[in-house]
Amino acid sequence: MARVYNFSAGPAVLPEAVLQKAADEMLDYKGTGMSVMEMSHRLKAFDAIIKDAEALLRELMNIPDNYHVLFLQGGASTQFSAIPLNLMVNNKADYVNTGAWSKKAISEAKRYGRVNVVASSEEKTFTYIPKLKKADFSADADYFYIVTNNTIYGTLYHELPDTGNVPLVADMSSNILSQEYDVTKFGLIFAGAQKNIGPAGVTIVIVRDDLVGKAKDTTPTMLDYKIHVEAKSLYNTPPCYSVYIAKLVFEWVKQQGGVKALHDLNKEKAALIYDLLDNSDFFKGTAEKDSRSIMNVPFVSPNPDLDAKFISEATENGLVTLKGHRSVGGMRASIYNAMPLAGVKKLVEFMKKFEVKNS
Ligand SMILES: *Cc1c(COP(=O)(O)O)cnc(C)c1O
């Protein structure tokens, strides 16, 4: 068996131990004689899976009791509508535009109310997180929306905005569980699973209790947080297998020493690549230094032909899916929690050799 080092931005690499456990339990989950894929979501065995998943996530993120944890479908993108539908009580929200995902969220929110774009880094192809001036915030906004880690452009908020009483809403799709966050600083956190949690199909929503139950009358039932809170994420069939894998990943995170331990490792992994980029006359990182992500590292070589050659030779060496997003070009190494340090070291060695051969 030859496993590659997969630098895909998402769906992305999963811990090998999780895949092995899922394989072992594939045909007969804990003596039930069936796979989790074949199991009714009303069965006791599945109830235990979703309850354990929630309990583990609460423990890993230190989620207080006045927050609900939901396992939903429709991907992170469905939350671009669910958030304004549930939270825009006074039809007014602040958004920061830091990339393709915030742009989509902004255009969706505009269907439901007034959107104040507090700041944007679009004029510089989203290569940085704008400095936020509190004077530009709307004191009466229903919420303040950010994307903590910008998957395509490789930028990260190194400091969260202080929004006072206005609930902070965060799209954490590409960096949930990669570093510690104080959940009490947020009104709502959401994340599609396929970057740092598990397979595509499940979206995690962590929402403060007082923000639930105020959805607009026109909100589709399936987008109303209150419905899912009351049904404990079992209003309809949940993405059972994705929830199961997420549970295994949460167990794995705990075994690794928790979020803090993974954060330290993630910083070490990212530093290996950034050190190379900073000391190279050949490769160049595209994000500004004080905004750099530790999950997604976009970079370029001197020209698009060399980029293509790099990607192709890397693939031959078992370093795959390094092509940058189509809107940016170049390369992007996504180094989520499940990317081992050895994979990053192998990439860095390969980059060094490639630079020597092609300079
Ligand atoms: C991948 C991603 C999304 C989109 O997720 P889907 O599940 O495909 O809708 C949204 N936001 C961020 C930050 C992402 O990385």
mmCIF file of C-alpha atoms and ligand atoms in Angstrom:
data_model
loop_
_atom_site.group_PDB
_atom_site.id
_atom_site.type_symbol
_atom_site.label_atom_id
_atom_site.label_comp_id
_atom_site.label_asym_id
_atom_site.label_seq_id
_atom_site.Cartn_x
_atom_site.Cartn_y
_atom_site.Cartn_z
ATOM 1 C CA MET A 1 0.000 0.000 0.000
ATOM 2 C CA ALA A 2 1.423 3.380 -0.984
ATOM 3 C CA ARG A 3 -0.252 6.275 0.774
ATOM 4 C CA VAL A 4 0.666 9.693 -0.618
ATOM 5 C CA TYR A 5 1.063 12.957 1.246
ATOM 6 C CA ASN A 6 -2.130 14.741 0.216
ATOM 7 C CA PHE A 7 -2.007 18.552 0.434
ATOM 8 C CA SER A 8 -5.580 19.020 -0.789
ATOM 9 C CA ALA A 9 -7.500 22.041 0.535
ATOM 10 C CA GLY A 10 -10.628 19.945 0.948
ATOM 11 C CA PRO A 11 -11.848 17.291 1.116
ATOM 12 C CA ALA A 12 -8.535 16.729 2.770
ATOM 13 C CA VAL A 13 -6.244 14.218 4.428
ATOM 14 C CA LEU A 14 -7.623 12.273 7.403
ATOM 15 C CA PRO A 15 -5.554 10.675 10.172
ATOM 16 C CA GLU A 16 -4.470 7.229 9.009
ATOM 17 C CA ALA A 17 -5.398 5.764 12.414
ATOM 18 C CA VAL A 18 -8.972 6.999 11.904
ATOM 19 C CA LEU A 19 -9.226 5.417 8.460
ATOM 20 C CA GLN A 20 -7.841 2.162 9.843
ATOM 21 C CA LYS A 21 -10.354 2.123 12.699
ATOM 22 C CA ALA A 22 -13.199 2.864 10.268
ATOM 23 C CA ALA A 23 -11.958 0.017 8.057
ATOM 24 C CA ASP A 24 -11.848 -2.381 11.021
ATOM 25 C CA GLU A 25 -15.408 -1.421 11.998
ATOM 26 C CA MET A 26 -16.746 -1.278 8.439
ATOM 27 C CA LEU A 27 -18.630 -4.588 8.235
ATOM 28 C CA ASP A 28 -19.617 -5.031 11.856
ATOM 29 C CA TYR A 29 -19.843 -1.947 14.021
ATOM 30 C CA LYS A 30 -19.379 -3.021 17.638
ATOM 31 C CA GLY A 31 -21.281 -6.291 17.328
ATOM 32 C CA THR A 32 -24.311 -4.795 15.580
ATOM 33 C CA GLY A 33 -23.567 -6.936 12.545
ATOM 34 C CA MET A 34 -23.845 -3.927 10.269
ATOM 35 C CA SER A 35 -21.885 -0.945 9.039
ATOM 36 C CA VAL A 36 -22.628 2.537 10.427
ATOM 37 C CA MET A 37 -23.578 3.339 6.816
ATOM 38 C CA GLU A 38 -26.468 0.860 7.003
ATOM 39 C CA MET A 39 -27.666 1.846 10.432
ATOM 40 C CA SER A 40 -30.933 3.598 11.274
ATOM 41 C CA HIS A 41 -30.275 6.963 12.840
ATOM 42 C CA ARG A 42 -32.899 6.008 15.443
ATOM 43 C CA LEU A 43 -30.846 3.009 16.599
ATOM 44 C CA LYS A 44 -29.210 3.102 20.031
ATOM 45 C CA ALA A 45 -25.775 2.510 18.499
ATOM 46 C CA PHE A 46 -26.058 5.627 16.354
ATOM 47 C CA ASP A 47 -27.473 7.678 19.193
ATOM 48 C CA ALA A 48 -24.314 6.865 21.137
ATOM 49 C CA ILE A 49 -22.151 7.935 18.173
ATOM 50 C CA ILE A 50 -23.716 11.385 17.779
ATOM 51 C CA LYS A 51 -23.836 11.976 21.555
ATOM 52 C CA ASP A 52 -20.169 10.983 21.906
ATOM 53 C CA ALA A 53 -19.244 13.221 18.966
ATOM 54 C CA GLU A 54 -20.924 16.185 20.625
ATOM 55 C CA ALA A 55 -19.417 15.452 24.055
ATOM 56 C CA LEU A 56 -15.924 15.121 22.568
ATOM 57 C CA LEU A 57 -16.200 18.358 20.610
ATOM 58 C CA ARG A 58 -17.474 20.158 23.712
ATOM 59 C CA GLU A 59 -14.487 18.858 25.646
ATOM 60 C CA LEU A 60 -11.919 19.672 22.940
ATOM 61 C CA MET A 61 -13.192 23.220 22.375
ATOM 62 C CA ASN A 62 -14.298 23.856 25.942
ATOM 63 C CA ILE A 63 -17.803 24.764 24.727
ATOM 64 C CA PRO A 64 -19.958 26.223 27.537
ATOM 65 C CA ASP A 65 -23.416 24.820 28.349
ATOM 66 C CA ASN A 66 -25.221 27.847 26.954
ATOM 67 C CA TYR A 67 -24.055 26.903 23.453
ATOM 68 C CA HIS A 68 -25.709 24.274 21.254
ATOM 69 C CA VAL A 69 -23.709 21.970 19.007
ATOM 70 C CA LEU A 70 -25.477 20.988 15.786
ATOM 71 C CA PHE A 71 -24.555 18.455 13.102
ATOM 72 C CA LEU A 72 -26.170 19.726 9.909
ATOM 73 C CA GLN A 73 -26.070 19.169 6.155
ATOM 74 C CA GLY A 74 -25.726 21.407 3.115
ATOM 75 C CA GLY A 75 -22.057 22.260 3.627
ATOM 76 C CA ALA A 76 -20.651 25.465 5.029
ATOM 77 C CA SER A 77 -22.246 27.324 2.112
ATOM 78 C CA THR A 78 -25.777 26.642 3.377
ATOM 79 C CA GLN A 79 -24.864 28.572 6.526
ATOM 80 C CA PHE A 80 -24.324 31.669 4.354
ATOM 81 C CA SER A 81 -28.165 31.793 4.179
ATOM 82 C CA ALA A 82 -29.015 30.181 7.520
ATOM 83 C CA ILE A 83 -27.049 32.794 9.469
ATOM 84 C CA PRO A 84 -28.911 35.881 8.164
ATOM 85 C CA LEU A 85 -32.234 34.005 8.250
ATOM 86 C CA ASN A 86 -31.765 33.134 11.934
ATOM 87 C CA LEU A 87 -29.784 36.070 13.251
ATOM 88 C CA MET A 88 -30.768 39.150 11.219
ATOM 89 C CA VAL A 89 -33.512 40.230 13.588
ATOM 90 C CA ASN A 90 -33.084 43.907 12.702
ATOM 91 C CA ASN A 91 -31.965 43.249 9.125
ATOM 92 C CA LYS A 92 -28.486 44.622 9.682
ATOM 93 C CA ALA A 93 -25.087 42.958 9.851
ATOM 94 C CA ASP A 94 -21.375 43.787 9.583
ATOM 95 C CA TYR A 95 -19.111 41.651 7.382
ATOM 96 C CA VAL A 96 -15.373 41.668 6.734
ATOM 97 C CA ASN A 97 -14.438 40.744 3.172
ATOM 98 C CA THR A 98 -11.267 38.630 3.234
ATOM 99 C CA GLY A 99 -11.775 36.307 0.287
ATOM 100 C CA ALA A 100 -13.986 34.175 -1.890
ATOM 101 C CA TRP A 101 -15.866 32.607 1.045
ATOM 102 C CA SER A 102 -16.690 35.901 2.720
ATOM 103 C CA LYS A 103 -17.766 37.325 -0.665
ATOM 104 C CA LYS A 104 -20.248 34.499 -1.106
ATOM 105 C CA ALA A 105 -21.528 34.956 2.446
ATOM 106 C CA ILE A 106 -21.933 38.703 1.850
ATOM 107 C CA SER A 107 -23.905 38.303 -1.357
ATOM 108 C CA GLU A 108 -26.206 35.780 0.325
ATOM 109 C CA ALA A 109 -26.765 38.016 3.380
ATOM 110 C CA LYS A 110 -27.691 40.929 1.104
ATOM 111 C CA ARG A 111 -30.874 39.047 0.172
ATOM 112 C CA TYR A 112 -32.112 39.429 3.731
ATOM 113 C CA GLY A 113 -30.947 42.784 5.001
ATOM 114 C CA ARG A 114 -28.422 45.610 4.973
ATOM 115 C CA VAL A 115 -24.838 44.462 4.876
ATOM 116 C CA ASN A 116 -22.120 46.826 6.006
ATOM 117 C CA VAL A 117 -18.741 45.716 4.672
ATOM 118 C CA VAL A 118 -16.540 46.993 7.473
ATOM 119 C CA ALA A 119 -13.261 46.314 5.658
ATOM 120 C CA SER A 120 -11.936 44.444 2.647
ATOM 121 C CA SER A 121 -8.588 43.253 1.339
ATOM 122 C CA GLU A 122 -9.888 42.635 -2.161
ATOM 123 C CA GLU A 123 -7.785 45.438 -3.727
ATOM 124 C CA LYS A 124 -4.679 43.376 -2.953
ATOM 125 C CA THR A 125 -6.132 39.989 -3.985
ATOM 126 C CA PHE A 126 -6.940 39.173 -0.359
ATOM 127 C CA THR A 127 -3.289 38.720 0.597
ATOM 128 C CA TYR A 128 -3.829 40.144 4.089
ATOM 129 C CA ILE A 129 -6.341 40.535 6.922
ATOM 130 C CA PRO A 130 -7.365 44.209 7.084
ATOM 131 C CA LYS A 131 -6.727 46.181 10.277
ATOM 132 C CA LEU A 132 -10.172 46.740 11.723
ATOM 133 C CA LYS A 133 -11.174 50.145 13.101
ATOM 134 C CA LYS A 134 -13.815 49.889 15.775
ATOM 135 C CA ALA A 135 -15.273 53.231 14.640
ATOM 136 C CA ASP A 136 -16.400 51.472 11.434
ATOM 137 C CA PHE A 137 -18.375 48.786 13.306
ATOM 138 C CA SER A 138 -22.176 49.160 13.550
ATOM 139 C CA ALA A 139 -23.082 49.255 17.249
ATOM 140 C CA ASP A 140 -26.622 48.081 16.391
ATOM 141 C CA ALA A 141 -25.690 45.244 14.010
ATOM 142 C CA ASP A 142 -27.363 41.868 14.560
ATOM 143 C CA TYR A 143 -23.968 40.213 14.211
ATOM 144 C CA PHE A 144 -20.408 40.731 12.973
ATOM 145 C CA TYR A 145 -19.141 38.155 10.454
ATOM 146 C CA ILE A 146 -15.593 36.978 9.799
ATOM 147 C CA VAL A 147 -13.830 34.033 8.131
ATOM 148 C CA THR A 148 -11.112 33.137 10.649
ATOM 149 C CA ASN A 149 -8.914 31.307 8.111
ATOM 150 C CA ASN A 150 -9.072 32.057 4.400
ATOM 151 C CA THR A 151 -8.473 28.736 2.723
ATOM 152 C CA ILE A 152 -7.765 30.042 -0.781
ATOM 153 C CA TYR A 153 -5.504 33.003 0.045
ATOM 154 C CA GLY A 154 -3.811 31.502 3.097
ATOM 155 C CA THR A 155 -4.595 34.223 5.613
ATOM 156 C CA LEU A 156 -5.557 33.999 9.284
ATOM 157 C CA TYR A 157 -6.859 36.461 11.860
ATOM 158 C CA HIS A 158 -4.060 36.583 14.414
ATOM 159 C CA GLU A 159 -6.283 38.765 16.583
ATOM 160 C CA LEU A 160 -10.072 38.659 16.819
ATOM 161 C CA PRO A 161 -12.120 41.854 16.534
ATOM 162 C CA ASP A 162 -13.651 43.090 19.779
ATOM 163 C CA THR A 163 -17.292 43.501 18.799
ATOM 164 C CA GLY A 164 -18.646 44.278 22.273
ATOM 165 C CA ASN A 165 -22.261 43.156 22.576
ATOM 166 C CA VAL A 166 -22.593 42.400 18.871
ATOM 167 C CA PRO A 167 -22.335 38.609 18.419
ATOM 168 C CA LEU A 168 -19.222 37.558 16.529
ATOM 169 C CA VAL A 169 -20.008 34.959 13.852
ATOM 170 C CA ALA A 170 -17.112 32.947 12.428
ATOM 171 C CA ASP A 171 -16.687 30.655 9.467
ATOM 172 C CA MET A 172 -14.008 28.287 10.865
ATOM 173 C CA SER A 173 -14.313 25.712 8.096
ATOM 174 C CA SER A 174 -10.592 25.510 7.445
ATOM 175 C CA ASN A 175 -9.128 26.022 10.906
ATOM 176 C CA ILE A 176 -11.503 24.668 13.532
ATOM 177 C CA LEU A 177 -9.536 22.551 16.064
ATOM 178 C CA SER A 178 -6.200 23.808 14.681
ATOM 179 C CA GLN A 179 -5.734 26.313 17.493
ATOM 180 C CA GLU A 180 -7.503 27.179 20.728
ATOM 181 C CA TYR A 181 -10.367 29.643 20.549
ATOM 182 C CA ASP A 182 -12.338 31.047 23.454
ATOM 183 C CA VAL A 183 -15.854 30.052 22.370
ATOM 184 C CA THR A 184 -17.405 32.648 24.701
ATOM 185 C CA LYS A 185 -16.014 35.347 22.377
ATOM 186 C CA PHE A 186 -18.388 34.123 19.644
ATOM 187 C CA GLY A 187 -22.127 34.101 19.090
ATOM 188 C CA LEU A 188 -21.861 31.424 16.438
ATOM 189 C CA ILE A 189 -19.087 29.274 14.971
ATOM 190 C CA PHE A 190 -19.599 27.033 11.959
ATOM 191 C CA ALA A 191 -17.428 24.719 9.904
ATOM 192 C CA GLY A 192 -17.843 22.342 7.012
ATOM 193 C CA ALA A 193 -16.184 19.101 8.104
ATOM 194 C CA GLN A 194 -14.092 18.296 5.059
ATOM 195 C CA LYS A 195 -10.994 20.283 6.019
ATOM 196 C CA ASN A 196 -10.170 19.577 9.648
ATOM 197 C CA ILE A 197 -12.897 17.272 10.951
ATOM 198 C CA GLY A 198 -13.908 14.483 8.589
ATOM 199 C CA PRO A 199 -15.506 13.674 5.269
ATOM 200 C CA ALA A 200 -17.763 16.104 3.428
ATOM 201 C CA GLY A 201 -21.430 15.936 4.341
ATOM 202 C CA VAL A 202 -21.605 17.257 7.872
ATOM 203 C CA THR A 203 -21.388 20.873 8.977
ATOM 204 C CA ILE A 204 -20.835 21.780 12.608
ATOM 205 C CA VAL A 205 -22.719 24.772 14.020
ATOM 206 C CA ILE A 206 -21.964 25.994 17.542
ATOM 207 C CA VAL A 207 -24.526 28.620 18.485
ATOM 208 C CA ARG A 208 -25.232 30.572 21.673
ATOM 209 C CA ASP A 209 -28.621 29.813 23.156
ATOM 210 C CA ASP A 210 -29.991 33.382 23.054
ATOM 211 C CA LEU A 211 -29.483 33.507 19.268
ATOM 212 C CA VAL A 212 -31.781 30.539 18.656
ATOM 213 C CA GLY A 213 -35.534 30.888 18.118
ATOM 214 C CA LYS A 214 -35.644 34.238 16.330
ATOM 215 C CA ALA A 215 -35.599 33.060 12.728
ATOM 216 C CA LYS A 216 -37.551 34.972 10.099
ATOM 217 C CA ASP A 217 -41.022 33.556 9.344
ATOM 218 C CA THR A 218 -39.942 32.689 5.828
ATOM 219 C CA THR A 219 -37.010 30.556 7.029
ATOM 220 C CA PRO A 220 -37.199 27.051 5.554
ATOM 221 C CA THR A 221 -37.712 24.534 8.363
ATOM 222 C CA MET A 222 -34.437 22.829 7.511
ATOM 223 C CA LEU A 223 -32.517 26.105 8.012
ATOM 224 C CA ASP A 224 -34.105 27.012 11.351
ATOM 225 C CA TYR A 225 -31.600 26.391 14.162
ATOM 226 C CA LYS A 226 -34.447 25.996 16.693
ATOM 227 C CA ILE A 227 -35.772 22.945 14.837
ATOM 228 C CA HIS A 228 -32.371 21.244 14.975
ATOM 229 C CA VAL A 229 -31.703 22.254 18.581
ATOM 230 C CA GLU A 230 -35.018 20.749 19.701
ATOM 231 C CA ALA A 231 -34.470 17.563 17.694
ATOM 232 C CA LYS A 232 -30.807 17.288 18.810
ATOM 233 C CA SER A 233 -29.690 17.210 15.154
ATOM 234 C CA LEU A 234 -32.079 14.332 14.418
ATOM 235 C CA TYR A 235 -34.973 16.272 12.867
ATOM 236 C CA ASN A 236 -34.312 14.342 9.684
ATOM 237 C CA THR A 237 -31.693 11.769 8.702
ATOM 238 C CA PRO A 238 -28.299 13.205 9.599
ATOM 239 C CA PRO A 239 -25.199 12.379 7.515
ATOM 240 C CA CYS A 240 -24.629 9.364 9.764
ATOM 241 C CA TYR A 241 -21.338 8.108 8.401
ATOM 242 C CA SER A 242 -19.758 11.581 8.337
ATOM 243 C CA VAL A 243 -20.805 12.119 11.963
ATOM 244 C CA TYR A 244 -19.224 8.766 12.854
ATOM 245 C CA ILE A 245 -15.916 9.652 11.204
ATOM 246 C CA ALA A 246 -16.007 13.081 12.879
ATOM 247 C CA LYS A 247 -16.346 11.271 16.208
ATOM 248 C CA LEU A 248 -13.279 9.159 15.411
ATOM 249 C CA VAL A 249 -11.348 12.308 14.453
ATOM 250 C CA PHE A 250 -12.335 14.003 17.733
ATOM 251 C CA GLU A 251 -11.048 10.932 19.609
ATOM 252 C CA TRP A 252 -7.835 11.164 17.603
ATOM 253 C CA VAL A 253 -7.441 14.880 18.423
ATOM 254 C CA LYS A 254 -7.799 14.028 22.095
ATOM 255 C CA GLN A 255 -5.184 11.263 21.795
ATOM 256 C CA GLN A 256 -2.781 13.751 20.213
ATOM 257 C CA GLY A 257 -2.988 15.833 23.373
ATOM 258 C CA GLY A 258 -5.884 18.062 22.366
ATOM 259 C CA VAL A 259 -6.124 21.300 20.440
ATOM 260 C CA LYS A 260 -3.204 23.028 22.160
ATOM 261 C CA ALA A 261 -0.808 20.192 21.304
ATOM 262 C CA LEU A 262 -1.981 20.209 17.685
ATOM 263 C CA HIS A 263 -1.608 23.992 17.554
ATOM 264 C CA ASP A 264 2.031 23.703 18.608
ATOM 265 C CA LEU A 265 2.619 21.060 15.958
ATOM 266 C CA ASN A 266 0.743 23.098 13.329
ATOM 267 C CA LYS A 267 2.951 26.125 14.063
ATOM 268 C CA GLU A 268 6.048 23.946 13.720
ATOM 269 C CA LYS A 269 4.824 22.504 10.405
ATOM 270 C CA ALA A 270 3.951 25.929 8.969
ATOM 271 C CA ALA A 271 7.262 27.440 10.129
ATOM 272 C CA LEU A 272 9.205 24.825 8.151
ATOM 273 C CA ILE A 273 7.580 25.984 4.905
ATOM 274 C CA TYR A 274 7.573 29.705 5.703
ATOM 275 C CA ASP A 275 11.272 29.617 6.680
ATOM 276 C CA LEU A 276 12.068 28.113 3.320
ATOM 277 C CA LEU A 277 9.907 30.662 1.484
ATOM 278 C CA ASP A 278 11.450 33.585 3.392
ATOM 279 C CA ASN A 279 14.985 32.435 2.631
ATOM 280 C CA SER A 280 14.436 31.492 -1.002
ATOM 281 C CA ASP A 281 15.147 33.603 -4.099
ATOM 282 C CA PHE A 282 13.056 31.158 -6.101
ATOM 283 C CA PHE A 283 9.851 30.414 -4.187
ATOM 284 C CA LYS A 284 7.741 33.179 -2.722
ATOM 285 C CA GLY A 285 4.820 33.065 -0.282
ATOM 286 C CA THR A 286 1.859 35.124 -1.500
ATOM 287 C CA ALA A 287 0.244 36.104 1.826
ATOM 288 C CA GLU A 288 1.581 39.013 3.894
ATOM 289 C CA LYS A 289 3.702 37.927 6.855
ATOM 290 C CA ASP A 290 1.516 39.198 9.691
ATOM 291 C CA SER A 291 -1.600 37.556 8.194
ATOM 292 C CA ARG A 292 -0.246 34.115 7.360
ATOM 293 C CA SER A 293 -2.283 30.977 7.861
ATOM 294 C CA ILE A 294 -0.865 27.888 9.543
ATOM 295 C CA MET A 295 -3.337 25.692 7.615
ATOM 296 C CA ASN A 296 -3.017 26.799 3.978
ATOM 297 C CA VAL A 297 0.274 28.011 2.519
ATOM 298 C CA PRO A 298 0.012 29.474 -1.007
ATOM 299 C CA PHE A 299 3.266 30.112 -2.848
ATOM 300 C CA VAL A 300 4.674 30.644 -6.348
ATOM 301 C CA SER A 301 7.852 29.851 -8.259
ATOM 302 C CA PRO A 302 9.370 32.392 -10.702
ATOM 303 C CA ASN A 303 6.827 31.617 -13.458
ATOM 304 C CA PRO A 304 3.726 29.540 -14.321
ATOM 305 C CA ASP A 305 5.752 27.033 -16.379
ATOM 306 C CA LEU A 306 7.928 26.243 -13.366
ATOM 307 C CA ASP A 307 4.794 26.057 -11.207
ATOM 308 C CA ALA A 308 3.397 23.383 -13.529
ATOM 309 C CA LYS A 309 6.705 21.505 -13.549
ATOM 310 C CA PHE A 310 6.856 21.673 -9.749
ATOM 311 C CA ILE A 311 3.350 20.292 -9.337
ATOM 312 C CA SER A 312 3.965 17.493 -11.791
ATOM 313 C CA GLU A 313 7.319 16.406 -10.295
ATOM 314 C CA ALA A 314 5.930 16.684 -6.763
ATOM 315 C CA THR A 315 3.107 14.343 -7.732
ATOM 316 C CA GLU A 316 5.637 11.789 -9.045
ATOM 317 C CA ASN A 317 7.256 11.979 -5.608
ATOM 318 C CA GLY A 318 4.064 11.230 -3.717
ATOM 319 C CA LEU A 319 3.359 14.876 -2.792
ATOM 320 C CA VAL A 320 -0.061 15.450 -4.320
ATOM 321 C CA THR A 321 -2.784 18.089 -4.811
ATOM 322 C CA LEU A 322 -0.387 21.019 -4.494
ATOM 323 C CA LYS A 323 -1.964 23.083 -7.287
ATOM 324 C CA GLY A 324 -3.139 26.493 -6.117
ATOM 325 C CA HIS A 325 -6.785 27.513 -6.317
ATOM 326 C CA ARG A 326 -7.809 28.415 -9.873
ATOM 327 C CA SER A 327 -8.363 32.058 -8.824
ATOM 328 C CA VAL A 328 -4.811 32.431 -7.480
ATOM 329 C CA GLY A 329 -2.612 30.033 -9.473
ATOM 330 C CA GLY A 330 0.769 28.786 -8.256
ATOM 331 C CA MET A 331 0.836 26.247 -5.464
ATOM 332 C CA ARG A 332 -0.929 25.758 -2.171
ATOM 333 C CA ALA A 333 0.088 23.356 0.564
ATOM 334 C CA SER A 334 -2.817 22.667 2.884
ATOM 335 C CA ILE A 335 -1.343 21.301 6.094
ATOM 336 C CA TYR A 336 -4.336 20.539 8.272
ATOM 337 C CA ASN A 337 -4.208 18.727 11.628
ATOM 338 C CA ALA A 338 -4.026 15.335 9.913
ATOM 339 C CA MET A 339 -0.967 16.191 7.767
ATOM 340 C CA PRO A 340 1.956 14.552 9.550
ATOM 341 C CA LEU A 341 5.151 16.489 10.248
ATOM 342 C CA ALA A 342 6.948 13.928 8.054
ATOM 343 C CA GLY A 343 4.819 15.013 5.078
ATOM 344 C CA VAL A 344 5.763 18.652 5.546
ATOM 345 C CA LYS A 345 9.444 17.735 5.926
ATOM 346 C CA LYS A 346 9.312 15.724 2.712
ATOM 347 C CA LEU A 347 7.706 18.661 0.896
ATOM 348 C CA VAL A 348 10.346 21.086 2.167
ATOM 349 C CA GLU A 349 13.177 18.753 1.085
ATOM 350 C CA PHE A 350 11.578 18.411 -2.323
ATOM 351 C CA MET A 351 11.237 22.205 -2.659
ATOM 352 C CA LYS A 352 14.907 22.716 -1.776
ATOM 353 C CA LYS A 353 16.033 20.209 -4.409
ATOM 354 C CA PHE A 354 13.688 21.649 -7.006
ATOM 355 C CA GLU A 355 15.044 25.139 -6.374
ATOM 356 C CA VAL A 356 18.680 24.013 -6.820
ATOM 357 C CA LYS A 357 17.894 22.138 -10.044
ATOM 358 C CA ASN A 358 15.813 24.918 -11.617
ATOM 359 C CA SER A 359 17.500 28.157 -10.522
HETATM 360 C C1 LIG B 1 -14.405 25.083 2.015
HETATM 361 C C2 LIG B 1 -14.922 26.310 2.660
HETATM 362 C C3 LIG B 1 -16.275 26.695 2.543
HETATM 363 C C4 LIG B 1 -17.265 25.940 1.683
HETATM 364 O O1 LIG B 1 -17.621 24.753 2.224
HETATM 365 P P1 LIG B 1 -18.752 23.837 1.544
HETATM 366 O O2 LIG B 1 -18.930 22.778 2.575
HETATM 367 O O3 LIG B 1 -18.191 23.347 0.244
HETATM 368 O O4 LIG B 1 -19.966 24.667 1.345
HETATM 369 C C5 LIG B 1 -16.675 27.829 3.208
HETATM 370 N N1 LIG B 1 -15.837 28.551 3.953
HETATM 371 C C6 LIG B 1 -14.532 28.221 4.077
HETATM 372 C C7 LIG B 1 -13.626 29.072 4.903
HETATM 373 C C8 LIG B 1 -14.039 27.091 3.428
HETATM 374 O O5 LIG B 1 -12.744 26.758 3.545
#
